[in-house]
mmCIF file of C-alpha atoms in Angstrom:
data_model
loop_
_atom_site.group_PDB
_atom_site.id
_atom_site.type_symbol
_atom_site.label_atom_id
_atom_site.label_comp_id
_atom_site.label_asym_id
_atom_site.label_seq_id
_atom_site.Cartn_x
_atom_site.Cartn_y
_atom_site.Cartn_z
ATOM 1 C CA ALA A 198 113.805 89.607 111.579
ATOM 2 C CA GLN A 199 110.410 88.983 110.154
ATOM 3 C CA SER A 200 110.698 87.016 107.196
ATOM 4 C CA VAL A 201 108.959 84.593 104.629
ATOM 5 C CA ALA A 202 110.245 81.557 102.477
ATOM 6 C CA GLN A 203 109.260 79.820 99.654
ATOM 7 C CA PRO A 204 111.392 76.906 99.611
ATOM 8 C CA GLU A 205 110.574 75.844 95.966
ATOM 9 C CA ASP A 206 111.712 77.892 93.109
ATOM 10 C CA GLN A 207 109.485 75.463 90.594
ATOM 11 C CA VAL A 208 106.823 73.750 90.961
ATOM 12 C CA ASN A 209 105.871 70.763 88.487
ATOM 13 C CA VAL A 210 102.992 69.335 88.338
ATOM 14 C CA ALA A 211 100.809 66.992 85.783
ATOM 15 C CA GLU A 212 97.231 68.640 85.105
ATOM 16 C CA GLY A 213 94.642 67.063 87.188
ATOM 17 C CA ASN A 214 96.995 66.499 89.835
ATOM 18 C CA PRO A 215 96.958 67.896 93.459
ATOM 19 C CA LEU A 216 99.341 70.717 93.917
ATOM 20 C CA THR A 217 101.211 72.517 96.823
ATOM 21 C CA VAL A 218 103.131 75.331 96.930
ATOM 22 C CA LYS A 219 104.829 75.950 100.392
ATOM 23 C CA CYS A 220 105.494 78.902 102.452
ATOM 24 C CA THR A 221 106.852 79.172 105.898
ATOM 25 C CA TYR A 222 107.227 82.272 108.040
ATOM 26 C CA SER A 223 108.678 83.888 110.870
ATOM 27 C CA VAL A 224 106.643 86.226 112.419
ATOM 28 C CA SER A 225 106.062 87.430 115.986
ATOM 29 C CA GLY A 226 102.411 87.232 117.170
ATOM 30 C CA ASN A 227 99.079 86.189 115.016
ATOM 31 C CA PRO A 228 100.057 87.867 111.068
ATOM 32 C CA TYR A 229 98.001 88.195 108.372
ATOM 33 C CA LEU A 230 98.899 85.785 105.856
ATOM 34 C CA PHE A 231 98.149 86.087 102.178
ATOM 35 C CA TRP A 232 98.696 84.244 98.659
ATOM 36 C CA TYR A 233 99.165 86.397 95.047
ATOM 37 C CA VAL A 234 99.455 85.095 91.863
ATOM 38 C CA GLN A 235 101.352 87.019 88.767
ATOM 39 C CA TYR A 236 100.887 85.831 85.408
ATOM 40 C CA PRO A 237 103.073 87.252 82.502
ATOM 41 C CA ASN A 238 103.100 90.898 81.967
ATOM 42 C CA ARG A 239 100.085 91.005 84.301
ATOM 43 C CA GLY A 240 100.179 92.588 88.331
ATOM 44 C CA LEU A 241 99.704 90.750 91.399
ATOM 45 C CA GLN A 242 96.455 89.357 91.901
ATOM 46 C CA PHE A 243 94.905 88.181 95.553
ATOM 47 C CA LEU A 244 94.015 84.493 95.802
ATOM 48 C CA LEU A 245 93.445 84.447 99.664
ATOM 49 C CA LYS A 246 94.203 85.589 102.977
ATOM 50 C CA TYR A 247 93.844 84.191 106.552
ATOM 51 C CA ILE A 248 93.475 86.606 109.212
ATOM 52 C CA THR A 249 91.814 84.734 112.087
ATOM 53 C CA GLY A 250 89.036 81.514 112.089
ATOM 54 C CA ASP A 251 88.950 77.957 109.916
ATOM 55 C CA ASN A 252 92.467 77.128 109.537
ATOM 56 C CA LEU A 253 91.460 76.356 105.775
ATOM 57 C CA VAL A 254 91.131 79.059 103.858
ATOM 58 C CA LYS A 255 89.289 78.753 100.230
ATOM 59 C CA GLY A 256 90.429 81.068 97.794
ATOM 60 C CA SER A 257 89.719 82.394 93.922
ATOM 61 C CA TYR A 258 90.004 80.090 90.980
ATOM 62 C CA GLY A 259 89.532 76.840 93.664
ATOM 63 C CA PHE A 260 92.589 77.630 95.481
ATOM 64 C CA GLU A 261 92.958 77.066 99.463
ATOM 65 C CA ALA A 262 95.063 77.686 101.565
ATOM 66 C CA GLU A 263 95.979 75.793 105.071
ATOM 67 C CA PHE A 264 97.276 77.851 108.428
ATOM 68 C CA ASN A 265 99.611 75.926 110.644
ATOM 69 C CA LYS A 266 100.516 77.948 113.595
ATOM 70 C CA SER A 267 102.811 75.418 115.182
ATOM 71 C CA GLN A 268 104.757 74.856 112.061
ATOM 72 C CA THR A 269 104.092 78.506 111.117
ATOM 73 C CA SER A 270 103.216 77.703 107.225
ATOM 74 C CA PHE A 271 100.799 78.525 105.203
ATOM 75 C CA HIS A 272 100.641 76.032 102.006
ATOM 76 C CA LEU A 273 98.399 76.855 98.818
ATOM 77 C CA LYS A 274 96.840 73.806 97.663
ATOM 78 C CA LYS A 275 94.404 72.822 94.611
ATOM 79 C CA PRO A 276 93.049 69.495 94.293
ATOM 80 C CA SER A 277 93.209 69.209 90.936
ATOM 81 C CA ALA A 278 95.556 71.584 88.621
ATOM 82 C CA LEU A 279 94.783 73.160 85.472
ATOM 83 C CA VAL A 280 97.385 74.133 82.648
ATOM 84 C CA SER A 281 96.171 77.285 83.250
ATOM 85 C CA ASP A 282 97.405 77.685 87.068
ATOM 86 C CA SER A 283 101.058 77.758 85.375
ATOM 87 C CA ALA A 284 102.269 81.423 86.593
ATOM 88 C CA LEU A 285 104.377 82.987 89.576
ATOM 89 C CA TYR A 286 103.009 82.591 93.310
ATOM 90 C CA PHE A 287 103.808 84.740 95.937
ATOM 91 C CA CYS A 288 103.253 84.424 99.755
ATOM 92 C CA ALA A 289 103.345 87.429 102.044
ATOM 93 C CA VAL A 290 102.401 87.777 105.694
ATOM 94 C CA SER A 291 101.440 91.242 107.217
ATOM 95 C CA PRO A 292 102.270 91.735 110.995
ATOM 96 C CA PRO A 293 99.758 92.014 113.598
ATOM 97 C CA ARG A 294 97.135 94.403 112.886
ATOM 98 C CA GLY A 295 99.275 95.668 109.809
ATOM 99 C CA GLY A 296 96.370 95.070 107.308
ATOM 100 C CA TYR A 297 97.854 95.309 104.328
ATOM 101 C CA ASN A 298 100.879 97.652 105.325
ATOM 102 C CA LYS A 299 104.199 96.491 104.883
ATOM 103 C CA LEU A 300 103.778 93.358 103.512
ATOM 104 C CA ILE A 301 106.670 90.894 103.391
ATOM 105 C CA PHE A 302 106.956 88.500 100.410
ATOM 106 C CA GLY A 303 108.570 85.260 99.486
ATOM 107 C CA ALA A 304 110.711 85.145 96.948
ATOM 108 C CA GLY A 305 107.986 83.202 94.765
ATOM 109 C CA THR A 306 107.406 80.159 93.284
ATOM 110 C CA ARG A 307 107.016 79.296 89.940
ATOM 111 C CA LEU A 308 103.909 76.587 88.701
ATOM 112 C CA ALA A 309 104.416 74.761 85.985
ATOM 113 C CA VAL A 310 101.649 72.497 85.140
ATOM 114 C CA HIS A 311 102.098 70.213 82.311
ATOM 115 C CA PRO A 312 99.082 68.839 79.715
ATOM 116 C CA GLY B 794 88.053 93.593 89.742
ATOM 117 C CA ALA B 795 89.932 96.956 90.324
ATOM 118 C CA VAL B 796 92.756 98.159 87.984
ATOM 119 C CA VAL B 797 96.090 99.825 88.723
ATOM 120 C CA SER B 798 98.323 100.862 85.501
ATOM 121 C CA GLN B 799 101.767 100.674 85.369
ATOM 122 C CA HIS B 800 104.201 102.514 83.056
ATOM 123 C CA PRO B 801 106.062 101.880 81.361
ATOM 124 C CA SER B 802 106.777 98.131 81.684
ATOM 125 C CA TRP B 803 110.077 98.369 80.786
ATOM 126 C CA VAL B 804 112.832 100.960 80.335
ATOM 127 C CA ILE B 805 116.689 101.004 79.329
ATOM 128 C CA CYS B 806 118.741 104.090 80.202
ATOM 129 C CA LYS B 807 122.079 105.227 80.923
ATOM 130 C CA SER B 808 124.154 105.689 83.874
ATOM 131 C CA GLY B 809 123.430 109.020 85.355
ATOM 132 C CA THR B 810 119.933 109.820 83.889
ATOM 133 C CA SER B 811 116.691 109.748 85.185
ATOM 134 C CA VAL B 812 113.768 107.773 85.039
ATOM 135 C CA LYS B 813 110.205 108.170 85.882
ATOM 136 C CA ILE B 814 107.325 105.388 86.619
ATOM 137 C CA GLU B 815 104.077 106.203 86.910
ATOM 138 C CA CYS B 816 101.250 104.321 88.784
ATOM 139 C CA ARG B 817 97.901 104.988 88.257
ATOM 140 C CA SER B 818 94.553 103.467 89.741
ATOM 141 C CA LEU B 819 92.332 103.534 86.719
ATOM 142 C CA ASP B 820 88.879 103.291 88.314
ATOM 143 C CA PHE B 821 89.306 103.726 92.263
ATOM 144 C CA GLN B 822 90.914 106.712 94.329
ATOM 145 C CA ALA B 823 93.991 105.625 96.214
ATOM 146 C CA THR B 824 94.840 107.460 99.586
ATOM 147 C CA THR B 825 97.894 105.312 99.586
ATOM 148 C CA MET B 826 100.322 103.456 97.463
ATOM 149 C CA PHE B 827 103.622 101.586 98.062
ATOM 150 C CA TRP B 828 106.618 101.083 95.707
ATOM 151 C CA TYR B 829 108.293 97.317 95.912
ATOM 152 C CA ARG B 830 111.319 96.485 94.352
ATOM 153 C CA GLN B 831 112.335 92.942 93.436
ATOM 154 C CA PHE B 832 115.441 91.746 92.438
ATOM 155 C CA PRO B 833 116.116 88.222 90.806
ATOM 156 C CA LYS B 834 114.682 85.300 92.624
ATOM 157 C CA GLN B 835 114.338 87.555 95.650
ATOM 158 C CA SER B 836 111.360 89.086 97.822
ATOM 159 C CA LEU B 837 109.533 91.839 96.630
ATOM 160 C CA MET B 838 111.000 94.758 99.408
ATOM 161 C CA LEU B 839 108.912 97.668 100.028
ATOM 162 C CA MET B 840 110.494 100.380 99.328
ATOM 163 C CA ALA B 841 107.803 103.247 100.534
ATOM 164 C CA THR B 842 104.695 104.000 101.352
ATOM 165 C CA SER B 843 103.158 107.462 99.659
ATOM 166 C CA ASN B 844 100.262 108.898 100.570
ATOM 167 C CA GLU B 845 98.211 111.403 98.650
ATOM 168 C CA GLY B 846 99.449 115.300 99.606
ATOM 169 C CA SER B 847 102.282 114.114 101.698
ATOM 170 C CA LYS B 848 105.823 113.295 102.162
ATOM 171 C CA ALA B 849 106.699 109.449 101.421
ATOM 172 C CA THR B 850 107.212 107.101 104.212
ATOM 173 C CA TYR B 851 110.318 105.385 103.276
ATOM 174 C CA GLU B 852 111.939 102.243 104.998
ATOM 175 C CA GLN B 853 114.806 101.759 106.544
ATOM 176 C CA GLY B 854 118.280 101.600 103.737
ATOM 177 C CA VAL B 855 116.106 103.342 100.639
ATOM 178 C CA GLU B 856 117.416 106.630 99.864
ATOM 179 C CA LYS B 857 114.924 109.223 99.543
ATOM 180 C CA ASP B 858 116.947 111.245 97.600
ATOM 181 C CA LYS B 859 117.816 109.007 95.157
ATOM 182 C CA PHE B 860 114.032 107.660 94.707
ATOM 183 C CA LEU B 861 111.628 110.307 94.600
ATOM 184 C CA ILE B 862 108.242 109.739 95.335
ATOM 185 C CA ASN B 863 105.096 111.713 94.427
ATOM 186 C CA HIS B 864 101.555 111.303 95.074
ATOM 187 C CA ALA B 865 99.623 114.459 93.466
ATOM 188 C CA SER B 866 96.537 113.261 93.277
ATOM 189 C CA LEU B 867 94.366 110.145 94.327
ATOM 190 C CA THR B 868 94.918 108.504 91.431
ATOM 191 C CA LEU B 869 98.692 108.695 90.220
ATOM 192 C CA SER B 870 102.016 107.680 92.134
ATOM 193 C CA THR B 871 105.386 108.537 90.825
ATOM 194 C CA LEU B 872 108.219 106.866 91.293
ATOM 195 C CA THR B 873 111.477 109.144 90.076
ATOM 196 C CA VAL B 874 115.317 107.199 90.330
ATOM 197 C CA THR B 875 117.515 109.808 89.992
ATOM 198 C CA SER B 876 120.997 109.648 88.597
ATOM 199 C CA ALA B 877 120.246 105.879 88.201
ATOM 200 C CA HIS B 878 123.473 103.476 88.305
ATOM 201 C CA PRO B 879 123.548 99.996 87.158
ATOM 202 C CA GLU B 880 122.580 98.744 90.787
ATOM 203 C CA ASP B 881 119.552 100.568 90.284
ATOM 204 C CA SER B 882 118.411 98.086 87.387
ATOM 205 C CA SER B 883 115.671 96.259 89.022
ATOM 206 C CA PHE B 884 111.937 95.306 88.840
ATOM 207 C CA TYR B 885 110.235 98.073 90.445
ATOM 208 C CA ILE B 886 106.359 97.497 91.190
ATOM 209 C CA CYS B 887 103.420 99.701 92.776
ATOM 210 C CA SER B 888 100.280 98.800 94.711
ATOM 211 C CA ALA B 889 97.302 100.685 95.394
ATOM 212 C CA ARG B 890 95.295 100.431 98.347
ATOM 213 C CA GLN B 891 91.160 100.674 98.025
ATOM 214 C CA GLY B 892 89.805 101.670 101.098
ATOM 215 C CA ASN B 893 91.299 99.921 103.941
ATOM 216 C CA GLU B 894 91.494 96.081 102.632
ATOM 217 C CA LYS B 895 92.016 95.266 99.405
ATOM 218 C CA LEU B 896 95.191 96.122 97.467
ATOM 219 C CA PHE B 897 95.999 95.808 93.773
ATOM 220 C CA PHE B 898 99.289 95.600 91.835
ATOM 221 C CA GLY B 899 100.557 97.111 88.933
ATOM 222 C CA SER B 900 102.160 95.206 86.478
ATOM 223 C CA GLY B 901 105.709 96.317 86.969
ATOM 224 C CA THR B 902 108.881 97.914 85.602
ATOM 225 C CA GLN B 903 111.805 96.292 84.412
ATOM 226 C CA LEU B 904 114.859 98.951 84.650
ATOM 227 C CA SER B 905 117.788 98.169 82.874
ATOM 228 C CA VAL B 906 120.382 101.126 83.338
ATOM 229 C CA LEU B 907 123.421 100.797 81.354
#
């Protein structure tokens, strides 16, 4: 069965330190990979996506994600965390050629950045 | 960026009543909208795909008579939870697709059935 795993319910980081939010997936073929962020009382916002090409994808707000095919991972990273980055982050995959249809989401990871 | 408005943001209802949730694309036309459900600490699960002017496509295990979806215009899709029961209590999120690539989400509706 196709699935997405975000192994950490919460990640705590000090402001200015690098952050990583982990995501692994189990989808056959070459899926599309996404990261979304949700701030309180707001809808999910698109951060970045990987379809093909360079394994390091740069997205909004200074975030980037690294696609690792052998480890089936797509971890979200940022070199220097901000308090304003505190939010709920979702990893999602779409089956090959699925585009934005039938996104499969992880359970979400809450990022808490402390001053 | 594009905005998707979802209303209400939370609702409490009695068991046996029906609840309607609206999803509107405010500044673009969305031929396709999606409805998701999320239980605490679990993934967003796709319930159905709503296409303007046609019947919704439901995912396996989702009762179409329980969760009525109407997409009567290019900017509005509604989800009606009929004869709600406590097990229907959940967080419901809609999304609207702009063109073929961009997907925008509503802020979600927390439904509590007493």
